[in-house]
Amino acid sequence: MKILYLNGPNLNLLGQRQPEIYGRRTLAEIEAEVRKRAIKLGSEVEFRQSNSEGELVNWIQAAKGRFDVLVLNAAAYTHTSVALRDAIAAVGVPTIEVHLSNITAREKFRRKSLIAPVCVGQITGFGTTSYMLALEAAVNINAR
Ligand code: CA2
């Protein structure tokens, strides 16, 4: 199984600021942990990060036929992006929404996810473990 992890704006700053909210690990460290577990599960993962909404849309569109599952931390675009939502719905690749922090326990504007209704499910609030749980969910996506 091939799983594409997409990471949105500012997630390249992980590990440098706001560790009390987002933890101390960098995105590269999270990727290394996920990759280790993926090998054990016999799956293949690819990680990408972009600060650009359009680039994320392009990657979602290009995932069709190339990846079995998308794991998406759309970061701030979670709360604003009709374009990402439309891309996920149009492409039809099963998508798991993931967040490090618990978006439902933070500011009001973070409580609403525009992408949640077109995702298979949402994992939010477990820090790095959210990314690991998303991997378990992805490899079991056909066992629902
Ligand atoms: O909790 C999450 O994973 C979020 O997707 C992270 C986004 C935020 O806008 C969402 O509401 C929830 C923010 C990512 C920014 O990451 C930073 C990392 C270090 C320093 C500053 C920002």
Tab-separated table of C-alpha atoms and ligand atoms in Angstrom:
chain	number	residue	atom	x	y	z
A	1	MET	CA	0.000	0.000	0.000
A	2	LYS	CA	1.244	3.484	-0.888
A	3	ILE	CA	0.397	6.332	1.473
A	4	LEU	CA	1.033	10.006	0.769
A	5	TYR	CA	1.396	12.335	3.770
A	6	LEU	CA	0.715	15.951	2.845
A	7	ASN	CA	1.597	18.732	5.265
A	8	GLY	CA	0.389	22.288	4.934
A	9	PRO	CA	1.641	25.760	5.786
A	10	ASN	CA	4.183	26.389	8.540
A	11	LEU	CA	4.590	22.712	9.419
A	12	ASN	CA	8.182	23.117	8.163
A	13	LEU	CA	8.681	25.119	11.407
A	14	LEU	CA	7.843	22.187	13.681
A	15	GLY	CA	10.299	21.696	16.496
A	16	GLN	CA	11.445	25.310	16.404
A	17	ARG	CA	8.534	27.242	17.947
A	18	GLN	CA	5.432	26.646	20.088
A	19	PRO	CA	6.574	23.214	21.388
A	20	GLU	CA	3.867	23.405	24.068
A	21	ILE	CA	1.254	23.129	21.304
A	22	TYR	CA	2.997	21.195	18.511
A	23	GLY	CA	5.695	19.235	20.342
A	24	ARG	CA	9.480	19.213	19.994
A	25	ARG	CA	9.877	16.982	16.987
A	26	THR	CA	10.649	18.303	13.529
A	27	LEU	CA	8.632	17.142	10.532
A	28	ALA	CA	11.680	15.142	9.380
A	29	GLU	CA	11.752	13.335	12.747
A	30	ILE	CA	8.030	12.557	12.534
A	31	GLU	CA	8.571	11.282	9.000
A	32	ALA	CA	11.409	8.998	10.165
A	33	GLU	CA	9.195	7.486	12.877
A	34	VAL	CA	6.291	6.930	10.506
A	35	ARG	CA	8.625	5.431	7.885
A	36	LYS	CA	10.063	2.943	10.408
A	37	ARG	CA	6.597	1.704	11.364
A	38	ALA	CA	5.452	1.676	7.715
A	39	ILE	CA	8.281	-0.703	6.804
A	40	LYS	CA	7.114	-3.066	9.573
A	41	LEU	CA	3.578	-2.877	8.190
A	42	GLY	CA	4.804	-3.516	4.638
A	43	SER	CA	3.590	-0.183	3.346
A	44	GLU	CA	5.310	2.648	1.539
A	45	VAL	CA	5.060	6.262	2.663
A	46	GLU	CA	5.970	9.550	1.040
A	47	PHE	CA	6.024	12.857	2.936
A	48	ARG	CA	5.612	16.311	1.404
A	49	GLN	CA	5.155	19.798	2.849
A	50	SER	CA	4.065	22.987	1.174
A	51	ASN	CA	3.108	26.473	2.263
A	52	SER	CA	1.134	26.898	-0.947
A	53	GLU	CA	-2.543	25.945	-1.227
A	54	GLY	CA	-2.255	25.455	-5.011
A	55	GLU	CA	0.643	23.059	-4.670
A	56	LEU	CA	-1.322	20.979	-2.155
A	57	VAL	CA	-4.281	20.910	-4.579
A	58	ASN	CA	-1.950	19.768	-7.398
A	59	TRP	CA	-0.521	16.986	-5.214
A	60	ILE	CA	-4.008	15.779	-4.227
A	61	GLN	CA	-5.069	15.682	-7.889
A	62	ALA	CA	-1.895	13.831	-8.926
A	63	ALA	CA	-2.380	11.219	-6.179
A	64	LYS	CA	-5.155	9.488	-8.169
A	65	GLY	CA	-3.875	6.113	-9.360
A	66	ARG	CA	-0.505	6.628	-7.672
A	67	PHE	CA	-1.403	6.424	-3.968
A	68	ASP	CA	-3.957	4.316	-2.102
A	69	VAL	CA	-4.512	6.691	0.811
A	70	LEU	CA	-3.812	10.337	1.580
A	71	VAL	CA	-2.998	11.539	5.102
A	72	LEU	CA	-3.522	15.272	5.185
A	73	ASN	CA	-2.509	17.818	7.788
A	74	ALA	CA	-3.790	20.858	5.942
A	75	ALA	CA	-2.721	23.082	8.894
A	76	ALA	CA	-4.396	26.504	8.660
A	77	TYR	CA	-6.006	25.603	5.299
A	78	THR	CA	-8.090	23.080	7.245
A	79	HIS	CA	-10.236	25.954	8.407
A	80	THR	CA	-10.400	27.982	5.188
A	81	SER	CA	-9.866	25.967	2.043
A	82	VAL	CA	-12.791	25.136	-0.214
A	83	ALA	CA	-10.148	24.340	-2.864
A	84	LEU	CA	-8.617	21.515	-0.823
A	85	ARG	CA	-12.044	20.169	0.073
A	86	ASP	CA	-13.113	20.167	-3.593
A	87	ALA	CA	-9.871	18.460	-4.650
A	88	ILE	CA	-10.297	15.659	-2.081
A	89	ALA	CA	-13.927	15.146	-3.131
A	90	ALA	CA	-13.105	15.244	-6.856
A	91	VAL	CA	-10.176	12.838	-6.743
A	92	GLY	CA	-11.808	10.207	-4.579
A	93	VAL	CA	-8.588	8.915	-2.961
A	94	PRO	CA	-9.528	8.017	0.650
A	95	THR	CA	-8.170	10.816	2.840
A	96	ILE	CA	-7.466	10.834	6.570
A	97	GLU	CA	-7.390	14.246	8.252
A	98	VAL	CA	-4.687	14.561	10.867
A	99	HIS	CA	-3.691	17.208	13.423
A	100	LEU	CA	-1.021	17.381	16.096
A	101	SER	CA	-3.121	19.560	18.412
A	102	ASN	CA	-6.738	19.010	19.377
A	103	ILE	CA	-8.405	21.498	17.026
A	104	THR	CA	-11.736	21.156	18.837
A	105	ALA	CA	-10.187	22.357	22.117
A	106	ARG	CA	-8.556	25.508	20.732
A	107	GLU	CA	-9.770	28.857	19.361
A	108	LYS	CA	-13.251	28.899	17.857
A	109	PHE	CA	-11.931	29.436	14.309
A	110	ARG	CA	-9.974	26.153	14.536
A	111	ARG	CA	-12.993	24.112	15.590
A	112	LYS	CA	-14.406	24.101	12.076
A	113	SER	CA	-12.740	21.859	9.508
A	114	LEU	CA	-13.874	22.419	5.918
A	115	ILE	CA	-12.179	19.206	4.847
A	116	ALA	CA	-13.612	16.872	7.529
A	117	PRO	CA	-16.858	16.089	5.623
A	118	VAL	CA	-14.917	14.738	2.618
A	119	CYS	CA	-12.403	12.741	4.679
A	120	VAL	CA	-12.806	9.169	5.884
A	121	GLY	CA	-12.047	10.315	9.426
A	122	GLN	CA	-10.142	12.741	11.595
A	123	ILE	CA	-7.314	12.153	14.106
A	124	THR	CA	-6.620	15.193	16.238
A	125	GLY	CA	-4.738	15.989	19.440
A	126	PHE	CA	-2.182	13.210	19.865
A	127	GLY	CA	0.943	15.029	18.737
A	128	THR	CA	3.314	12.830	16.747
A	129	THR	CA	1.132	9.865	17.651
A	130	SER	CA	-1.614	11.386	15.464
A	131	TYR	CA	0.643	10.693	12.462
A	132	MET	CA	1.293	7.120	13.667
A	133	LEU	CA	-2.421	6.496	14.270
A	134	ALA	CA	-3.131	7.783	10.772
A	135	LEU	CA	-0.743	5.152	9.413
A	136	GLU	CA	-2.597	2.386	11.274
A	137	ALA	CA	-5.894	3.785	9.964
A	138	ALA	CA	-4.515	3.985	6.430
A	139	VAL	CA	-3.278	0.386	6.255
A	140	ASN	CA	-6.650	-0.794	7.590
A	141	ILE	CA	-8.730	1.473	5.359
A	142	ASN	CA	-10.318	-1.432	3.483
A	143	ALA	CA	-11.240	-3.239	6.697
A	144	ARG	CA	-13.822	-0.641	7.725
B	1	CA2	O1	-2.598	20.829	15.122
B	1	CA2	C1	-2.328	20.807	13.919
B	1	CA2	O2	-1.722	19.879	13.385
B	1	CA2	C2	-2.701	22.011	13.054
B	1	CA2	O3	-3.052	21.522	11.763
B	1	CA2	C3	-1.458	22.867	12.980
B	1	CA2	C4	-1.675	24.173	12.229
B	1	CA2	C5	-2.911	24.909	12.747
B	1	CA2	O4	-3.159	26.033	11.927
B	1	CA2	C6	-4.135	24.018	12.777
B	1	CA2	O5	-5.201	24.745	13.329
B	1	CA2	C7	-3.880	22.783	13.598
B	1	CA2	C8	-0.480	25.093	12.399
B	1	CA2	C9	0.810	24.541	11.894
B	1	CA2	C10	1.877	25.524	12.217
B	1	CA2	O6	2.931	24.852	12.837
B	1	CA2	C11	3.834	25.581	13.537
B	1	CA2	C12	4.877	24.862	14.050
B	1	CA2	C13	5.829	25.514	14.791
B	1	CA2	C14	5.739	26.868	14.995
B	1	CA2	C15	4.693	27.583	14.473
B	1	CA2	C16	3.733	26.919	13.739
